[in-house]
């Protein structure tokens, strides 16, 4: 089974592609967390492959992913082949090491880890890629996905094909600061372009948005920016820096797949 977390669809598409090629079940991390359960318990079949697919937030896994793992209980686990695939715009820092440490705390060993470059979507800092660059990244991602899926199907261990980037340890140190100061909802708002369609409420990974003519944000947030990038009228904004920037969602993913 593959446990996935995704804001604008890159990680879901990655998880879905690997799942289809390896006949694996898909489990939404955000759906599990938002269920309010104290423990996330799943029964494994004999020899079942375990995967974790998620985006990189400030050079580490999203806090929701780590919180999920801390409460994860896998029945019948017996050194099952376990992999992780963080998706990123450029590099992942020490994301896989953070993931490995988190899994070790619940006595799960990471057999392999991969990173895959996808189009940018975090427009609070920076902007989306040009259409040409977006197409190039998506085309290369397809090739990378096939290679990753093949390695997983063969259950090759010790395979860590990860683009860490420069100074990975230094960059990953930024993550606690990101979680403390950047992951907040006060700066979200909707302009007069809002038509009350409710898409932002459907795609919110924290289920923090409620739409009554216009969206209102609660306190919980993962900073996934799904509410901004999926908004069909570009009404949803964060602070003063996103209004003139582009928007990106994975073209191979439907809103219904993320909000199920």
PDB file of C-alpha atoms in Angstrom:
ATOM      1  CA  UNK A   1       0.000   0.000   0.000  1.00  0.00           C
ATOM      2  CA  UNK A   2       1.067   3.572  -0.639  1.00  0.00           C
ATOM      3  CA  UNK A   3       0.367   6.323   1.876  1.00  0.00           C
ATOM      4  CA  UNK A   4       0.194   9.616   0.011  1.00  0.00           C
ATOM      5  CA  UNK A   5      -0.115  13.308   0.758  1.00  0.00           C
ATOM      6  CA  UNK A   6      -0.618  15.877  -1.974  1.00  0.00           C
ATOM      7  CA  UNK A   7      -1.653  19.499  -2.327  1.00  0.00           C
ATOM      8  CA  UNK A   8      -1.732  20.340  -6.028  1.00  0.00           C
ATOM      9  CA  UNK A   9      -1.509  16.813  -7.396  1.00  0.00           C
ATOM     10  CA  UNK A  10       2.166  16.114  -8.145  1.00  0.00           C
ATOM     11  CA  UNK A  11       2.595  13.634  -5.314  1.00  0.00           C
ATOM     12  CA  UNK A  12      -0.789  12.015  -5.897  1.00  0.00           C
ATOM     13  CA  UNK A  13       0.049  11.476  -9.554  1.00  0.00           C
ATOM     14  CA  UNK A  14       3.382   9.967  -8.513  1.00  0.00           C
ATOM     15  CA  UNK A  15       1.695   7.658  -5.996  1.00  0.00           C
ATOM     16  CA  UNK A  16      -1.030   6.668  -8.459  1.00  0.00           C
ATOM     17  CA  UNK A  17       1.485   5.839 -11.195  1.00  0.00           C
ATOM     18  CA  UNK A  18       3.602   3.653  -8.914  1.00  0.00           C
ATOM     19  CA  UNK A  19       0.486   2.005  -7.476  1.00  0.00           C
ATOM     20  CA  UNK A  20      -0.892   1.138 -10.907  1.00  0.00           C
ATOM     21  CA  UNK A  21       2.379  -0.406 -12.065  1.00  0.00           C
ATOM     22  CA  UNK A  22       2.825  -2.423  -8.875  1.00  0.00           C
ATOM     23  CA  UNK A  23      -0.798  -3.248  -8.008  1.00  0.00           C
ATOM     24  CA  UNK A  24      -0.731  -1.341  -4.711  1.00  0.00           C
ATOM     25  CA  UNK A  25      -3.549   0.236  -2.710  1.00  0.00           C
ATOM     26  CA  UNK A  26      -3.641   4.011  -2.178  1.00  0.00           C
ATOM     27  CA  UNK A  27      -4.256   5.496   1.281  1.00  0.00           C
ATOM     28  CA  UNK A  28      -4.711   9.256   1.756  1.00  0.00           C
ATOM     29  CA  UNK A  29      -2.709  10.576   4.703  1.00  0.00           C
ATOM     30  CA  UNK A  30      -4.745  13.766   4.996  1.00  0.00           C
ATOM     31  CA  UNK A  31      -8.028  11.814   4.993  1.00  0.00           C
ATOM     32  CA  UNK A  32      -6.721   9.619   7.799  1.00  0.00           C
ATOM     33  CA  UNK A  33      -5.495  12.555   9.867  1.00  0.00           C
ATOM     34  CA  UNK A  34      -8.719  14.492   9.365  1.00  0.00           C
ATOM     35  CA  UNK A  35     -10.735  11.489  10.535  1.00  0.00           C
ATOM     36  CA  UNK A  36      -9.634  12.318  14.070  1.00  0.00           C
ATOM     37  CA  UNK A  37      -8.485   8.780  14.848  1.00  0.00           C
ATOM     38  CA  UNK A  38      -5.977   8.306  17.658  1.00  0.00           C
ATOM     39  CA  UNK A  39      -4.157   5.498  15.855  1.00  0.00           C
ATOM     40  CA  UNK A  40      -3.928   4.800  12.129  1.00  0.00           C
ATOM     41  CA  UNK A  41      -4.009   1.012  11.913  1.00  0.00           C
ATOM     42  CA  UNK A  42      -3.736  -1.029   8.713  1.00  0.00           C
ATOM     43  CA  UNK A  43      -3.343  -4.752   8.109  1.00  0.00           C
ATOM     44  CA  UNK A  44      -0.650  -5.813   5.675  1.00  0.00           C
ATOM     45  CA  UNK A  45      -0.806  -8.816   3.389  1.00  0.00           C
ATOM     46  CA  UNK A  46       2.169 -11.162   3.425  1.00  0.00           C
ATOM     47  CA  UNK A  47       5.118  -9.441   1.761  1.00  0.00           C
ATOM     48  CA  UNK A  48       3.089  -6.357   0.882  1.00  0.00           C
ATOM     49  CA  UNK A  49       5.097  -3.354  -0.314  1.00  0.00           C
ATOM     50  CA  UNK A  50       4.797  -0.165   1.749  1.00  0.00           C
ATOM     51  CA  UNK A  51       5.292   3.289   0.225  1.00  0.00           C
ATOM     52  CA  UNK A  52       5.161   6.913   1.321  1.00  0.00           C
ATOM     53  CA  UNK A  53       4.776   9.637  -1.315  1.00  0.00           C
ATOM     54  CA  UNK A  54       4.643  13.323  -0.427  1.00  0.00           C
ATOM     55  CA  UNK A  55       5.907  16.781  -1.443  1.00  0.00           C
ATOM     56  CA  UNK A  56       8.916  18.440   0.155  1.00  0.00           C
ATOM     57  CA  UNK A  57       8.117  21.451   2.355  1.00  0.00           C
ATOM     58  CA  UNK A  58      11.206  23.475   3.280  1.00  0.00           C
ATOM     59  CA  UNK A  59      13.498  20.501   2.651  1.00  0.00           C
ATOM     60  CA  UNK A  60      11.623  18.006   4.837  1.00  0.00           C
ATOM     61  CA  UNK A  61       8.393  15.977   4.799  1.00  0.00           C
ATOM     62  CA  UNK A  62       5.208  17.935   5.615  1.00  0.00           C
ATOM     63  CA  UNK A  63       4.439  17.969   9.331  1.00  0.00           C
ATOM     64  CA  UNK A  64       1.159  16.160   8.671  1.00  0.00           C
ATOM     65  CA  UNK A  65       3.075  13.253   7.140  1.00  0.00           C
ATOM     66  CA  UNK A  66       5.408  12.959  10.129  1.00  0.00           C
ATOM     67  CA  UNK A  67       2.497  13.245  12.562  1.00  0.00           C
ATOM     68  CA  UNK A  68       0.690  10.481  10.672  1.00  0.00           C
ATOM     69  CA  UNK A  69       3.691   8.161  10.844  1.00  0.00           C
ATOM     70  CA  UNK A  70       4.082   8.752  14.588  1.00  0.00           C
ATOM     71  CA  UNK A  71       0.603   7.219  15.076  1.00  0.00           C
ATOM     72  CA  UNK A  72       0.860   4.549  12.374  1.00  0.00           C
ATOM     73  CA  UNK A  73       0.426   0.885  13.267  1.00  0.00           C
ATOM     74  CA  UNK A  74       0.951  -1.774  10.613  1.00  0.00           C
ATOM     75  CA  UNK A  75      -0.359  -5.205  11.556  1.00  0.00           C
ATOM     76  CA  UNK A  76       1.612  -8.166  10.198  1.00  0.00           C
ATOM     77  CA  UNK A  77       4.660  -6.003   9.471  1.00  0.00           C
ATOM     78  CA  UNK A  78       7.720  -8.187   9.041  1.00  0.00           C
ATOM     79  CA  UNK A  79      10.545  -6.210   7.443  1.00  0.00           C
ATOM     80  CA  UNK A  80       8.305  -5.479   4.446  1.00  0.00           C
ATOM     81  CA  UNK A  81       9.922  -3.661   1.528  1.00  0.00           C
ATOM     82  CA  UNK A  82       9.399   0.042   2.291  1.00  0.00           C
ATOM     83  CA  UNK A  83      10.139   3.035   0.075  1.00  0.00           C
ATOM     84  CA  UNK A  84       9.525   6.772   0.013  1.00  0.00           C
ATOM     85  CA  UNK A  85       9.285   9.233  -2.861  1.00  0.00           C
ATOM     86  CA  UNK A  86       9.405  12.956  -2.051  1.00  0.00           C
ATOM     87  CA  UNK A  87       8.450  15.227  -4.947  1.00  0.00           C
ATOM     88  CA  UNK A  88      10.138  18.604  -5.304  1.00  0.00           C
ATOM     89  CA  UNK A  89      10.682  21.585  -7.575  1.00  0.00           C
ATOM     90  CA  UNK A  90      14.459  21.271  -7.462  1.00  0.00           C
ATOM     91  CA  UNK A  91      15.995  19.294  -4.573  1.00  0.00           C
ATOM     92  CA  UNK A  92      15.033  17.649  -1.271  1.00  0.00           C
ATOM     93  CA  UNK A  93      17.851  18.344   1.180  1.00  0.00           C
ATOM     94  CA  UNK A  94      17.884  15.710   3.930  1.00  0.00           C
ATOM     95  CA  UNK A  95      14.197  14.859   3.515  1.00  0.00           C
ATOM     96  CA  UNK A  96      14.819  11.124   3.114  1.00  0.00           C
ATOM     97  CA  UNK A  97      17.018  11.022   6.219  1.00  0.00           C
ATOM     98  CA  UNK A  98      14.270  12.753   8.210  1.00  0.00           C
ATOM     99  CA  UNK A  99      11.799  10.205   6.867  1.00  0.00           C
ATOM    100  CA  UNK A 100      14.073   7.299   7.707  1.00  0.00           C
ATOM    101  CA  UNK A 101      14.527   8.527  11.281  1.00  0.00           C
ATOM    102  CA  UNK A 102      10.766   8.964  11.715  1.00  0.00           C
ATOM    103  CA  UNK A 103      10.042   5.441  10.429  1.00  0.00           C
ATOM    104  CA  UNK A 104      12.730   3.918  12.618  1.00  0.00           C
ATOM    105  CA  UNK A 105      10.901   5.257  15.675  1.00  0.00           C
ATOM    106  CA  UNK A 106       8.009   2.915  14.869  1.00  0.00           C
ATOM    107  CA  UNK A 107      10.399   0.077  13.981  1.00  0.00           C
ATOM    108  CA  UNK A 108      10.040   0.323  10.216  1.00  0.00           C
ATOM    109  CA  UNK A 109      13.174   0.254   8.077  1.00  0.00           C
ATOM    110  CA  UNK A 110      13.390   2.207   4.850  1.00  0.00           C
ATOM    111  CA  UNK A 111      14.506  -0.056   1.996  1.00  0.00           C
ATOM    112  CA  UNK A 112      14.793   2.588  -0.712  1.00  0.00           C
ATOM    113  CA  UNK A 113      14.213   6.275  -1.351  1.00  0.00           C
ATOM    114  CA  UNK A 114      13.817   8.389  -4.462  1.00  0.00           C
ATOM    115  CA  UNK A 115      13.184  12.008  -5.323  1.00  0.00           C
ATOM    116  CA  UNK A 116      11.337  13.202  -8.381  1.00  0.00           C
ATOM    117  CA  UNK A 117      11.355  16.716  -9.790  1.00  0.00           C
ATOM    118  CA  UNK A 118       7.952  18.185 -10.637  1.00  0.00           C
ATOM    119  CA  UNK A 119       6.720  21.660 -11.652  1.00  0.00           C
ATOM    120  CA  UNK A 120       6.837  24.384  -9.002  1.00  0.00           C
ATOM    121  CA  UNK A 121       3.664  25.308  -7.123  1.00  0.00           C
ATOM    122  CA  UNK A 122       4.811  27.188  -4.005  1.00  0.00           C
ATOM    123  CA  UNK A 123       4.142  30.738  -5.156  1.00  0.00           C
ATOM    124  CA  UNK A 124       4.425  32.349  -1.733  1.00  0.00           C
ATOM    125  CA  UNK A 125       8.137  32.277  -2.508  1.00  0.00           C
ATOM    126  CA  UNK A 126       9.035  32.293  -6.188  1.00  0.00           C
ATOM    127  CA  UNK A 127       6.647  31.566  -9.017  1.00  0.00           C
ATOM    128  CA  UNK A 128       5.404  28.701 -11.143  1.00  0.00           C
ATOM    129  CA  UNK A 129       7.566  27.444 -13.982  1.00  0.00           C
ATOM    130  CA  UNK A 130       7.119  28.639 -17.535  1.00  0.00           C
ATOM    131  CA  UNK A 131       4.877  26.395 -19.642  1.00  0.00           C
ATOM    132  CA  UNK A 132       7.913  25.089 -21.539  1.00  0.00           C
ATOM    133  CA  UNK A 133       9.760  24.224 -18.338  1.00  0.00           C
ATOM    134  CA  UNK A 134       6.610  22.699 -16.856  1.00  0.00           C
ATOM    135  CA  UNK A 135       6.260  20.427 -19.886  1.00  0.00           C
ATOM    136  CA  UNK A 136       9.938  19.458 -19.717  1.00  0.00           C
ATOM    137  CA  UNK A 137       9.680  18.583 -16.019  1.00  0.00           C
ATOM    138  CA  UNK A 138       6.536  16.503 -16.546  1.00  0.00           C
ATOM    139  CA  UNK A 139       8.109  14.623 -19.470  1.00  0.00           C
ATOM    140  CA  UNK A 140      11.252  13.849 -17.461  1.00  0.00           C
ATOM    141  CA  UNK A 141       9.115  12.874 -14.467  1.00  0.00           C
ATOM    142  CA  UNK A 142       7.447  10.172 -16.573  1.00  0.00           C
ATOM    143  CA  UNK A 143      10.835   8.626 -17.326  1.00  0.00           C
ATOM    144  CA  UNK A 144      11.891   8.849 -13.689  1.00  0.00           C
ATOM    145  CA  UNK A 145       8.608   7.275 -12.555  1.00  0.00           C
ATOM    146  CA  UNK A 146       9.085   4.279 -14.838  1.00  0.00           C
ATOM    147  CA  UNK A 147      12.567   3.728 -13.440  1.00  0.00           C
ATOM    148  CA  UNK A 148      11.363   4.061  -9.842  1.00  0.00           C
ATOM    149  CA  UNK A 149       8.458   1.686 -10.445  1.00  0.00           C
ATOM    150  CA  UNK A 150      10.803  -0.899 -11.942  1.00  0.00           C
ATOM    151  CA  UNK A 151      13.156  -0.732  -8.952  1.00  0.00           C
ATOM    152  CA  UNK A 152      10.212  -1.093  -6.580  1.00  0.00           C
ATOM    153  CA  UNK A 153       8.766  -4.038  -8.512  1.00  0.00           C
ATOM    154  CA  UNK A 154      12.137  -5.780  -8.214  1.00  0.00           C
ATOM    155  CA  UNK A 155      12.316  -4.813  -4.530  1.00  0.00           C
ATOM    156  CA  UNK A 156      15.860  -3.582  -4.791  1.00  0.00           C
ATOM    157  CA  UNK A 157      17.145  -2.466  -1.407  1.00  0.00           C
ATOM    158  CA  UNK A 158      19.686   0.215  -0.605  1.00  0.00           C
ATOM    159  CA  UNK A 159      18.618   2.252  -3.632  1.00  0.00           C
ATOM    160  CA  UNK A 160      18.604   5.937  -2.680  1.00  0.00           C
ATOM    161  CA  UNK A 161      18.393   7.963  -5.873  1.00  0.00           C
ATOM    162  CA  UNK A 162      17.884  11.377  -4.307  1.00  0.00           C
ATOM    163  CA  UNK A 163      18.734  14.892  -5.488  1.00  0.00           C
ATOM    164  CA  UNK A 164      19.749  16.473  -2.188  1.00  0.00           C
ATOM    165  CA  UNK A 165      21.099  19.751  -3.582  1.00  0.00           C
ATOM    166  CA  UNK A 166      23.879  21.793  -1.944  1.00  0.00           C
ATOM    167  CA  UNK A 167      24.271  21.870   1.847  1.00  0.00           C
ATOM    168  CA  UNK A 168      21.343  19.450   2.512  1.00  0.00           C
ATOM    169  CA  UNK A 169      21.784  19.444   6.288  1.00  0.00           C
ATOM    170  CA  UNK A 170      21.803  23.235   6.444  1.00  0.00           C
ATOM    171  CA  UNK A 171      18.676  23.605   4.310  1.00  0.00           C
ATOM    172  CA  UNK A 172      16.693  20.980   6.227  1.00  0.00           C
ATOM    173  CA  UNK A 173      17.385  22.896   9.454  1.00  0.00           C
ATOM    174  CA  UNK A 174      15.061  25.565   8.000  1.00  0.00           C
ATOM    175  CA  UNK A 175      12.067  23.214   8.278  1.00  0.00           C
ATOM    176  CA  UNK A 176      11.227  23.772  11.984  1.00  0.00           C
ATOM    177  CA  UNK A 177      11.219  27.517  11.340  1.00  0.00           C
ATOM    178  CA  UNK A 178       8.908  26.991   8.360  1.00  0.00           C
ATOM    179  CA  UNK A 179       6.491  24.962  10.493  1.00  0.00           C
ATOM    180  CA  UNK A 180       6.550  27.560  13.271  1.00  0.00           C
ATOM    181  CA  UNK A 181       6.273  30.783  11.303  1.00  0.00           C
ATOM    182  CA  UNK A 182       5.063  30.028   7.746  1.00  0.00           C
ATOM    183  CA  UNK A 183       2.324  27.466   8.344  1.00  0.00           C
ATOM    184  CA  UNK A 184      -0.493  29.798   9.319  1.00  0.00           C
ATOM    185  CA  UNK A 185      -3.810  30.914   7.845  1.00  0.00           C
ATOM    186  CA  UNK A 186      -3.965  34.595   8.775  1.00  0.00           C
ATOM    187  CA  UNK A 187      -2.619  35.742   5.407  1.00  0.00           C
ATOM    188  CA  UNK A 188      -5.132  33.828   3.253  1.00  0.00           C
ATOM    189  CA  UNK A 189      -8.073  35.725   1.771  1.00  0.00           C
ATOM    190  CA  UNK A 190     -10.358  35.801  -1.261  1.00  0.00           C
ATOM    191  CA  UNK A 191     -10.794  38.807  -3.542  1.00  0.00           C
ATOM    192  CA  UNK A 192     -13.993  40.000  -5.216  1.00  0.00           C
ATOM    193  CA  UNK A 193     -13.305  37.487  -7.999  1.00  0.00           C
ATOM    194  CA  UNK A 194     -14.518  34.715  -5.688  1.00  0.00           C
ATOM    195  CA  UNK A 195     -17.720  33.063  -6.963  1.00  0.00           C
ATOM    196  CA  UNK A 196     -18.255  30.819  -3.933  1.00  0.00           C
ATOM    197  CA  UNK A 197     -17.711  27.617  -5.932  1.00  0.00           C
ATOM    198  CA  UNK A 198     -16.341  25.732  -2.911  1.00  0.00           C
ATOM    199  CA  UNK A 199     -13.362  24.133  -4.652  1.00  0.00           C
ATOM    200  CA  UNK A 200     -10.958  25.490  -2.035  1.00  0.00           C
ATOM    201  CA  UNK A 201     -12.973  23.755   0.674  1.00  0.00           C
ATOM    202  CA  UNK A 202     -12.881  20.449  -1.230  1.00  0.00           C
ATOM    203  CA  UNK A 203      -9.115  20.430  -1.808  1.00  0.00           C
ATOM    204  CA  UNK A 204      -7.982  21.756   1.595  1.00  0.00           C
ATOM    205  CA  UNK A 205      -5.711  19.072   3.053  1.00  0.00           C
ATOM    206  CA  UNK A 206      -6.457  20.261   6.607  1.00  0.00           C
ATOM    207  CA  UNK A 207     -10.228  20.585   6.077  1.00  0.00           C
ATOM    208  CA  UNK A 208      -9.814  24.043   7.530  1.00  0.00           C
ATOM    209  CA  UNK A 209     -11.744  26.011   4.889  1.00  0.00           C
ATOM    210  CA  UNK A 210     -15.497  26.582   5.021  1.00  0.00           C
ATOM    211  CA  UNK A 211     -17.240  28.440   2.224  1.00  0.00           C
ATOM    212  CA  UNK A 212     -20.263  30.607   2.955  1.00  0.00           C
ATOM    213  CA  UNK A 213     -20.387  32.800  -0.135  1.00  0.00           C
ATOM    214  CA  UNK A 214     -16.661  33.285   0.433  1.00  0.00           C
ATOM    215  CA  UNK A 215     -14.060  31.028   2.061  1.00  0.00           C
ATOM    216  CA  UNK A 216     -13.119  31.355   5.704  1.00  0.00           C
ATOM    217  CA  UNK A 217      -9.942  29.730   7.004  1.00  0.00           C
ATOM    218  CA  UNK A 218      -9.663  27.990  10.348  1.00  0.00           C
ATOM    219  CA  UNK A 219      -6.406  27.612  12.253  1.00  0.00           C
ATOM    220  CA  UNK A 220      -5.094  24.368  10.752  1.00  0.00           C
ATOM    221  CA  UNK A 221      -2.924  24.545   7.638  1.00  0.00           C
ATOM    222  CA  UNK A 222      -0.204  22.537   5.901  1.00  0.00           C
ATOM    223  CA  UNK A 223       0.783  25.381   3.531  1.00  0.00           C
ATOM    224  CA  UNK A 224       0.045  23.097   0.568  1.00  0.00           C
ATOM    225  CA  UNK A 225      -1.487  26.046  -1.364  1.00  0.00           C
ATOM    226  CA  UNK A 226      -4.120  23.809  -2.973  1.00  0.00           C
ATOM    227  CA  UNK A 227      -6.724  26.485  -2.196  1.00  0.00           C
ATOM    228  CA  UNK A 228      -4.750  29.045  -4.198  1.00  0.00           C
ATOM    229  CA  UNK A 229      -3.669  26.900  -7.118  1.00  0.00           C
ATOM    230  CA  UNK A 230      -7.008  25.199  -7.733  1.00  0.00           C
ATOM    231  CA  UNK A 231      -9.076  28.406  -7.521  1.00  0.00           C
ATOM    232  CA  UNK A 232     -10.676  28.762 -10.989  1.00  0.00           C
ATOM    233  CA  UNK A 233     -10.938  32.560 -10.785  1.00  0.00           C
ATOM    234  CA  UNK A 234      -7.562  33.230  -9.085  1.00  0.00           C
ATOM    235  CA  UNK A 235      -9.484  34.831  -6.227  1.00  0.00           C
ATOM    236  CA  UNK A 236      -7.640  33.060  -3.408  1.00  0.00           C
ATOM    237  CA  UNK A 237      -4.478  34.846  -2.293  1.00  0.00           C
ATOM    238  CA  UNK A 238      -1.795  34.744   0.382  1.00  0.00           C
ATOM    239  CA  UNK A 239      -0.547  38.130   1.528  1.00  0.00           C
ATOM    240  CA  UNK A 240       0.387  40.669  -1.108  1.00  0.00           C
ATOM    241  CA  UNK A 241       2.728  38.565  -3.208  1.00  0.00           C
ATOM    242  CA  UNK A 242       0.588  35.956  -4.998  1.00  0.00           C
ATOM    243  CA  UNK A 243      -1.988  37.960  -6.968  1.00  0.00           C
ATOM    244  CA  UNK A 244       0.180  38.532 -10.040  1.00  0.00           C
ATOM    245  CA  UNK A 245       1.802  35.115 -10.036  1.00  0.00           C
ATOM    246  CA  UNK A 246       0.856  32.031 -12.006  1.00  0.00           C
ATOM    247  CA  UNK A 247      -0.991  28.961 -10.807  1.00  0.00           C
ATOM    248  CA  UNK A 248      -0.156  25.277 -11.183  1.00  0.00           C
ATOM    249  CA  UNK A 249      -1.952  21.993 -10.626  1.00  0.00           C
ATOM    250  CA  UNK A 250      -0.895  18.633 -12.026  1.00  0.00           C
ATOM    251  CA  UNK A 251      -2.723  18.234 -15.363  1.00  0.00           C
ATOM    252  CA  UNK A 252      -3.183  14.501 -14.865  1.00  0.00           C
ATOM    253  CA  UNK A 253      -5.089  14.777 -11.587  1.00  0.00           C
ATOM    254  CA  UNK A 254      -8.774  15.546 -11.015  1.00  0.00           C
ATOM    255  CA  UNK A 255     -10.051  17.498  -8.020  1.00  0.00           C
ATOM    256  CA  UNK A 256     -12.310  14.571  -7.141  1.00  0.00           C
ATOM    257  CA  UNK A 257      -9.266  12.303  -6.749  1.00  0.00           C
ATOM    258  CA  UNK A 258      -7.737  14.614  -4.127  1.00  0.00           C
ATOM    259  CA  UNK A 259     -10.940  15.300  -2.238  1.00  0.00           C
ATOM    260  CA  UNK A 260     -12.304  11.732  -1.976  1.00  0.00           C
TER     261      UNK A 260
END
